[in-house]
Short mmCIF file of N, CA and C in Angstrom, two decimals:
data_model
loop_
_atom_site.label_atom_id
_atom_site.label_comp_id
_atom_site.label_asym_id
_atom_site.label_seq_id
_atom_site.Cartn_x
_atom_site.Cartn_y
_atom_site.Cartn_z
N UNK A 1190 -30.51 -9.89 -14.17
CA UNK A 1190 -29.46 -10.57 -13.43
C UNK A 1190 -30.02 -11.05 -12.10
N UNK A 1191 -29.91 -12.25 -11.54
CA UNK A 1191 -30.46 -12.97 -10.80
C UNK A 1191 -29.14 -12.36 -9.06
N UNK A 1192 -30.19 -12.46 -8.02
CA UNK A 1192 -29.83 -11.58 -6.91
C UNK A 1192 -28.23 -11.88 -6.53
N UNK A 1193 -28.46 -13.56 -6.31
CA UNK A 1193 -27.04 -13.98 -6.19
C UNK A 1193 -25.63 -14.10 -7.08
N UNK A 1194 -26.15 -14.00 -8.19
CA UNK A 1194 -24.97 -13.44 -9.47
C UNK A 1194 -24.53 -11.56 -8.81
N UNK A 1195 -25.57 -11.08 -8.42
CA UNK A 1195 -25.19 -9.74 -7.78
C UNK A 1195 -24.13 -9.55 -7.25
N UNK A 1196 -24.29 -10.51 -5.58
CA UNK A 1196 -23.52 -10.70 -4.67
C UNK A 1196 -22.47 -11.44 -4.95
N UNK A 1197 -22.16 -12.40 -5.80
CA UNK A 1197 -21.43 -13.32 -6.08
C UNK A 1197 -20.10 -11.96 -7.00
N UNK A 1198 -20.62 -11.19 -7.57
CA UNK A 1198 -19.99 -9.90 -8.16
C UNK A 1198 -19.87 -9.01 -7.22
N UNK A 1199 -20.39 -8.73 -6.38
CA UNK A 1199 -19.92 -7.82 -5.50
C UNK A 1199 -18.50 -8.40 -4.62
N UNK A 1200 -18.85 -9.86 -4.03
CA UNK A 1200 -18.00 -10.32 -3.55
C UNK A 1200 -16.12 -10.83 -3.97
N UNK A 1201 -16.69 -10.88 -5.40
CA UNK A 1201 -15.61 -10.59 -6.30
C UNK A 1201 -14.65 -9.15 -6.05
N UNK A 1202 -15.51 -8.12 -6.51
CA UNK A 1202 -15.19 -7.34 -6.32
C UNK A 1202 -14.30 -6.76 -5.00
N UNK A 1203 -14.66 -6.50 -3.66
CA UNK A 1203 -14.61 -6.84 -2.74
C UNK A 1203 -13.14 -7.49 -2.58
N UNK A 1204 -13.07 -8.85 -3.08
CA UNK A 1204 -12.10 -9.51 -2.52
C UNK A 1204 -10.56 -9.10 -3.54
N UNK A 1205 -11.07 -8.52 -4.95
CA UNK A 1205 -9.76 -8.08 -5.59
C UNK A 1205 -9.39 -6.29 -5.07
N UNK A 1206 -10.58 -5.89 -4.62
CA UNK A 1206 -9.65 -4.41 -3.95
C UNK A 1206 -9.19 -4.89 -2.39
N UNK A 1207 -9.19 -5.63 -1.71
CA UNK A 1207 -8.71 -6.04 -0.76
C UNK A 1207 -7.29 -6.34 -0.97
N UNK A 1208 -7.35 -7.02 -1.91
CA UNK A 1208 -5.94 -8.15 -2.49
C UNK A 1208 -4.81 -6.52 -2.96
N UNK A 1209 -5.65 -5.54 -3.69
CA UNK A 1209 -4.55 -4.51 -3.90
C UNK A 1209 -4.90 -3.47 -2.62
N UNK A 1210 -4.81 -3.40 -2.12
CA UNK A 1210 -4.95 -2.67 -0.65
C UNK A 1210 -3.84 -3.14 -0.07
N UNK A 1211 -4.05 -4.38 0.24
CA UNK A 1211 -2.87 -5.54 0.83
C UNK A 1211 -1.77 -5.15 0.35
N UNK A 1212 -1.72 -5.13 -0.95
CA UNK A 1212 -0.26 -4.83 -1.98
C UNK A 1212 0.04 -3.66 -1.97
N UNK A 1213 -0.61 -2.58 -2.03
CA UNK A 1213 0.00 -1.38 -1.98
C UNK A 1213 0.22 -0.76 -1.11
N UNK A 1214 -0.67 -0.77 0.14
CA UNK A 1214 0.04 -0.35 0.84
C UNK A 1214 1.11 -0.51 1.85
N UNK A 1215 2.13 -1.52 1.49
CA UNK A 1215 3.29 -1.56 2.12
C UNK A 1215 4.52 -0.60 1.32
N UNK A 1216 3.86 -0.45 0.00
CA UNK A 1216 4.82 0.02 -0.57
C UNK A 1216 4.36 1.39 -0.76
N UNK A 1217 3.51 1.99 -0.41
CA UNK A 1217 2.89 3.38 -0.36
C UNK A 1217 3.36 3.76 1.17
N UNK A 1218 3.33 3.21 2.13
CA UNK A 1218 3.48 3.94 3.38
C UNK A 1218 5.04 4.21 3.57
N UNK A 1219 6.05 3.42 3.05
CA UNK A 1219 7.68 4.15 3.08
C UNK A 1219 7.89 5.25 2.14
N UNK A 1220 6.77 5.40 0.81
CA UNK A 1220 7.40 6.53 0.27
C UNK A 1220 6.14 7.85 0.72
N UNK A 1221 5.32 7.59 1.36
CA UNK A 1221 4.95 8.75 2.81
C UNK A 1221 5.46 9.09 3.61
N UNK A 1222 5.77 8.53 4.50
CA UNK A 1222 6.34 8.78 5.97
C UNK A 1222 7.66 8.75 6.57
N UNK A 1223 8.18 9.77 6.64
CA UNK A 1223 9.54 9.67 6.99
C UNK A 1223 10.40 8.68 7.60
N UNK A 1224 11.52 8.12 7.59
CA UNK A 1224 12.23 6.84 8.24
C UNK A 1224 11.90 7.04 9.58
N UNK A 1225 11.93 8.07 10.19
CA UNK A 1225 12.01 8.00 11.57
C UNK A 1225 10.50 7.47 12.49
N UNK A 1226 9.76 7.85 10.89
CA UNK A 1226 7.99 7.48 11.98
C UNK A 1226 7.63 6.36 11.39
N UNK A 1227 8.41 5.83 10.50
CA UNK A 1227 8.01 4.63 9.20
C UNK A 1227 7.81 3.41 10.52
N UNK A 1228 8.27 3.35 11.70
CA UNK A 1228 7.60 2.44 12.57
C UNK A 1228 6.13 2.42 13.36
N UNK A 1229 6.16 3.77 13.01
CA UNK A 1229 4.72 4.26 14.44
C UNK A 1229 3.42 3.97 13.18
N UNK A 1230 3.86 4.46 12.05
CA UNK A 1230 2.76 4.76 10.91
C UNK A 1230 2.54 3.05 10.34
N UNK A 1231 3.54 1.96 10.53
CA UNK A 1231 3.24 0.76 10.30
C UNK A 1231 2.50 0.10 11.75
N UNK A 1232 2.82 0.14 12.81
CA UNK A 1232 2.07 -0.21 13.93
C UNK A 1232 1.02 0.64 14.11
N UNK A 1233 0.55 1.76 13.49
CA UNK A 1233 -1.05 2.18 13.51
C UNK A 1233 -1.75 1.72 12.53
N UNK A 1234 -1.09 1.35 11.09
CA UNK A 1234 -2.02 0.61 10.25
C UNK A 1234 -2.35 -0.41 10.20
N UNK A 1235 -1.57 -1.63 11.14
CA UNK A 1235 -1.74 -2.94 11.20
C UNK A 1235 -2.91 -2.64 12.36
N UNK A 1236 -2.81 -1.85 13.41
CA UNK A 1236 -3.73 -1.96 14.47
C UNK A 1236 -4.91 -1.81 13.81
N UNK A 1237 -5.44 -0.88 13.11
CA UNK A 1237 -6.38 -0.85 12.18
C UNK A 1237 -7.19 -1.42 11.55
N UNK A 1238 -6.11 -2.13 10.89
CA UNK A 1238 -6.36 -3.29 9.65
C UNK A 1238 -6.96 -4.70 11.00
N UNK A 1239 -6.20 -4.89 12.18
CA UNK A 1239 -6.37 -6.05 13.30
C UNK A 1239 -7.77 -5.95 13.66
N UNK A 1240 -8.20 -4.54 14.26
CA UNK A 1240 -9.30 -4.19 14.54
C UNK A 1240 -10.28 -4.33 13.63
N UNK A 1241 -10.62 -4.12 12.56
CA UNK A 1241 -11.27 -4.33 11.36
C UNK A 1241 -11.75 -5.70 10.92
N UNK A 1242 -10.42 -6.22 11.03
CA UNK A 1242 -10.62 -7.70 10.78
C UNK A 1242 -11.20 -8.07 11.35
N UNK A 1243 -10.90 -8.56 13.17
CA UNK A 1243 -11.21 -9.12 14.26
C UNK A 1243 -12.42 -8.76 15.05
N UNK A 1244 -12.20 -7.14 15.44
CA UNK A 1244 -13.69 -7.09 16.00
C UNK A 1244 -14.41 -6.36 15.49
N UNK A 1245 -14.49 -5.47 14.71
CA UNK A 1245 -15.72 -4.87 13.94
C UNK A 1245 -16.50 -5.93 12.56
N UNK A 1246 -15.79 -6.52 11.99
CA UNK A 1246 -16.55 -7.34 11.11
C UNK A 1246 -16.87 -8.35 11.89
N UNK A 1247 -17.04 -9.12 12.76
CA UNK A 1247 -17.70 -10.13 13.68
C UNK A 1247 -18.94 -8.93 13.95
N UNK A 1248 -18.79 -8.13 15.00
CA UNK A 1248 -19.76 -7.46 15.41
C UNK A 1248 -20.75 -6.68 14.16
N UNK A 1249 -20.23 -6.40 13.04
CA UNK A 1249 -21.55 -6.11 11.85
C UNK A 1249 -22.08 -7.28 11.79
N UNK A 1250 -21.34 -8.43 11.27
CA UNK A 1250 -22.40 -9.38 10.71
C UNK A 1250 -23.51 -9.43 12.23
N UNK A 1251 -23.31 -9.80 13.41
CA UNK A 1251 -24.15 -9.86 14.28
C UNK A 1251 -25.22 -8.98 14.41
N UNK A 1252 -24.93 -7.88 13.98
CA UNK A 1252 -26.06 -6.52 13.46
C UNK A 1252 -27.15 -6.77 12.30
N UNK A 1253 -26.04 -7.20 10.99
CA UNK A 1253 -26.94 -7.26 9.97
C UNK A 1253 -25.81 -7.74 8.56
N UNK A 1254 -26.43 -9.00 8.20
CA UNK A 1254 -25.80 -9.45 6.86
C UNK A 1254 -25.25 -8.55 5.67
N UNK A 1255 -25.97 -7.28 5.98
CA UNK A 1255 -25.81 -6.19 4.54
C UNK A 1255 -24.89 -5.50 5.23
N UNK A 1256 -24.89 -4.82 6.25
CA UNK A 1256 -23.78 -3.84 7.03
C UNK A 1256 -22.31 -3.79 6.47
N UNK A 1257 -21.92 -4.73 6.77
CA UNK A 1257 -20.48 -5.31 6.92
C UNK A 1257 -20.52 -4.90 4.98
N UNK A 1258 -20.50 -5.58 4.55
CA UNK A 1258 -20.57 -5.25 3.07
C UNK A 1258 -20.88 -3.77 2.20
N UNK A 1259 -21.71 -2.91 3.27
CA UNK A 1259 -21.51 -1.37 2.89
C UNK A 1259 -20.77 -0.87 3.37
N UNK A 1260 -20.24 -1.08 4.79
CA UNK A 1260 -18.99 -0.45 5.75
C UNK A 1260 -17.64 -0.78 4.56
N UNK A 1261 -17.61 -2.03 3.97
CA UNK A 1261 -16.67 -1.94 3.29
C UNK A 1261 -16.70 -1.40 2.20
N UNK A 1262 -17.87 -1.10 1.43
CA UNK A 1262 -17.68 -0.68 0.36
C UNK A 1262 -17.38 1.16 0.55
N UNK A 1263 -17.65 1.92 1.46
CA UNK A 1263 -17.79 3.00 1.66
C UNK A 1263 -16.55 3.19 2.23
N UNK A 1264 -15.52 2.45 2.82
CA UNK A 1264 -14.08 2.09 3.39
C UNK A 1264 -12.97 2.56 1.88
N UNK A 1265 -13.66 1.51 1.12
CA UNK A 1265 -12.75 1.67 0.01
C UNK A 1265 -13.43 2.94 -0.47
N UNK A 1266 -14.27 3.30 -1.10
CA UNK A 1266 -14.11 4.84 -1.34
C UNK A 1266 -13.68 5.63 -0.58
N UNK A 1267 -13.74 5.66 0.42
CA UNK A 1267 -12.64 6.86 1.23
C UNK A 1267 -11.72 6.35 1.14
N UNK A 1268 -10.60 5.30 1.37
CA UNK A 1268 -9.63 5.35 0.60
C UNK A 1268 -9.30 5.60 -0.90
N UNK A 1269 -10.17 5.87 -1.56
CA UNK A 1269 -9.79 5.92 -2.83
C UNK A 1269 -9.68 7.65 -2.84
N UNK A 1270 -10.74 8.87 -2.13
CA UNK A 1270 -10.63 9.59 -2.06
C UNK A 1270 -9.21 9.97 -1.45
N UNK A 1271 -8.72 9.30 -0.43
CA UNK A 1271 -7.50 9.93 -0.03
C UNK A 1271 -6.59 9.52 -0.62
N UNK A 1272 -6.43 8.75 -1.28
CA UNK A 1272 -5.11 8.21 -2.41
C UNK A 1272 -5.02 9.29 -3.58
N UNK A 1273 -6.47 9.80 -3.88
CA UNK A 1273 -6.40 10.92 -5.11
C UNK A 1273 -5.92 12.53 -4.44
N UNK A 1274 -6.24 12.66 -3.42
CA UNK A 1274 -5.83 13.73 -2.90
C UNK A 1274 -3.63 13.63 -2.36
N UNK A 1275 -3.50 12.48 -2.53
CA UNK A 1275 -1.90 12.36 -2.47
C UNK A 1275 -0.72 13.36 -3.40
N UNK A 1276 -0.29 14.23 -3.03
CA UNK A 1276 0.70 14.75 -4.34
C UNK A 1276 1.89 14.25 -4.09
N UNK A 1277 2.88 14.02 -5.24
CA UNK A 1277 4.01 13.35 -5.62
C UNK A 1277 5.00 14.42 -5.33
N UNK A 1278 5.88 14.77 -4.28
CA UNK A 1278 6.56 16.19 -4.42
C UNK A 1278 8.04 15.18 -4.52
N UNK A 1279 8.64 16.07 -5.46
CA UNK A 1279 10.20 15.45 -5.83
C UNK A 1279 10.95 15.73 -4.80
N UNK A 1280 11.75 15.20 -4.23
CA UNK A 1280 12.83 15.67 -3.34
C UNK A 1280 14.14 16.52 -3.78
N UNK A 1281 14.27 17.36 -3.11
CA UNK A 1281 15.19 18.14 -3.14
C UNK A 1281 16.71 17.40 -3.34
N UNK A 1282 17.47 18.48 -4.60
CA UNK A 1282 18.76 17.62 -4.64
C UNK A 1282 19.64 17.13 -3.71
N UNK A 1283 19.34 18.08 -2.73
CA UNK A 1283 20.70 18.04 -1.57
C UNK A 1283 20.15 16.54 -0.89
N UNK A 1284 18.72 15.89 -0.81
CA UNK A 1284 18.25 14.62 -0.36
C UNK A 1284 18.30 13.44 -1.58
N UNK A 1285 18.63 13.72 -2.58
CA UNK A 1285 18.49 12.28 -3.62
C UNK A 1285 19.85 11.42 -3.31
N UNK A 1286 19.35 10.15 -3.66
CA UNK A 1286 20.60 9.52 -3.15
C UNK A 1286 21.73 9.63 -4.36
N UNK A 1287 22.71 9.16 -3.80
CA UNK A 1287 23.66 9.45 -4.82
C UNK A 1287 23.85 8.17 -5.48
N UNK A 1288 24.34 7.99 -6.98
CA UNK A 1288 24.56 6.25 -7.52
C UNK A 1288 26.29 6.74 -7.02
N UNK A 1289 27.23 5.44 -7.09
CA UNK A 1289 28.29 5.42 -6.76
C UNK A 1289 28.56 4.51 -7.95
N UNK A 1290 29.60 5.24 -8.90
CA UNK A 1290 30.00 4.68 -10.07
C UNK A 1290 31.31 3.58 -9.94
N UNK A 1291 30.80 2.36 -10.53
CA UNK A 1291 32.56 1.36 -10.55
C UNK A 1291 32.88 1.43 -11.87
N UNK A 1292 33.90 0.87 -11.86
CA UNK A 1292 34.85 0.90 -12.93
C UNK A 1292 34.36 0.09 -14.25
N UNK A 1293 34.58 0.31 -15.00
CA UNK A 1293 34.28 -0.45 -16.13
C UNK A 1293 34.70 -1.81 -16.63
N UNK A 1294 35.29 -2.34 -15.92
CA UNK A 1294 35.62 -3.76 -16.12
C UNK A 1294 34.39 -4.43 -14.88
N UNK A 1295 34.06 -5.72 -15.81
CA UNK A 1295 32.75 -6.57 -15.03
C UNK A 1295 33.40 -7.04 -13.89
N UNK A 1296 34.46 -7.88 -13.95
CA UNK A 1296 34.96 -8.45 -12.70
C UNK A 1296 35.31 -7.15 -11.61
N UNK A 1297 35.58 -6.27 -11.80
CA UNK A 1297 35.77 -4.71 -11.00
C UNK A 1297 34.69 -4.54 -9.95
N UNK A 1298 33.44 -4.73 -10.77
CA UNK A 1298 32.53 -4.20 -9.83
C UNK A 1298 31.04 -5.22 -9.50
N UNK A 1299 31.44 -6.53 -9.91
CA UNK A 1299 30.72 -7.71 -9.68
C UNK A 1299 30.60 -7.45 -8.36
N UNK A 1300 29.28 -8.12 -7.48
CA UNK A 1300 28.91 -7.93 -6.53
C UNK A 1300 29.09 -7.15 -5.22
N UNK A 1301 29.22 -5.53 -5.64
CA UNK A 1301 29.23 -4.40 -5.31
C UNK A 1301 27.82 -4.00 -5.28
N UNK A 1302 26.87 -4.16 -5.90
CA UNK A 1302 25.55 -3.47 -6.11
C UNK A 1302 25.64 -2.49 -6.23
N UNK A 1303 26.52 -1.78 -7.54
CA UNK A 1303 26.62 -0.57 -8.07
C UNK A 1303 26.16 -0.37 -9.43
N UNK A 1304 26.35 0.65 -9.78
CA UNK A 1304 26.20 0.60 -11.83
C UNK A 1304 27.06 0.27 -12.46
N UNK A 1305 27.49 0.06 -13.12
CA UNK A 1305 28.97 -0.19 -13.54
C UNK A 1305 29.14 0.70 -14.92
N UNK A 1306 30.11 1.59 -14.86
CA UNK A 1306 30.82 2.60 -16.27
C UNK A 1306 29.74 3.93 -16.16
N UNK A 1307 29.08 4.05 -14.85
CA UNK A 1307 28.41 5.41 -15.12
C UNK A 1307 29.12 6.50 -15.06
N UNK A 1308 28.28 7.85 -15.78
CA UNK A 1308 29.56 8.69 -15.72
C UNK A 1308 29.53 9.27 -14.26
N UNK A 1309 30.28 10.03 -13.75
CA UNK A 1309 30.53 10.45 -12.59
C UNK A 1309 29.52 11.80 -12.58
#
């Protein structure tokens, strides 16, 4: 395999775990962090993600063409390590939300955003 088919695959690579990084974690950090810190824990990951972007990848490439490209690849394995170390704990009944049942006629409970005919 010729050097730049390498990189041309790495860079691939690279740019589709970015793309699910992007995607998941907006929807991974509300079912972490409690409502009350769900602001502090989104304004420390964007700062992060800002910093990363803006001034540490300018300042690798100025270091060295390969850098920047192992910093990230070694980025995503530690995230991948801490995503596997995540456990799923169910919430307690007294915290699940409750469904709120309507009536069984459609026009009854049309644009309510309920279930409609569940049992109680």
């Amino acid at each position: 395999m010729e050097w730049r088919s390498r990189i041309y695959a790495a860079l691939f690579l690279l740019g589709v775990g970015e793309t699910l990084v992007d995607t998941v974690y907006s929807t991974l950090v509300p079912a972490l962090v409690p409502q009350q810190l769900l602001g502090r824990a989104n304004a420390r990951l964007m700062l992060t993600f800002l910093l990363n972007n803006q001034l540490l990848g300018p300042l690798m490439f100025a270091a060295g063409s390969a850098m920047p490209l192992g910093f990230h690849a070694l980025t995503f394995a530690l995230r991948a390590l801490i995503v596997a170390r995540i456990r799923h704990v169910e919430a307690p009944r007294s915290h699940r939300r409750r469904i709120r049942c309507a009536p069984r006629s459609p026009k009854a409970w049309r644009g309510w955003g309920v279930t409609p005919g569940c049992a109680p």
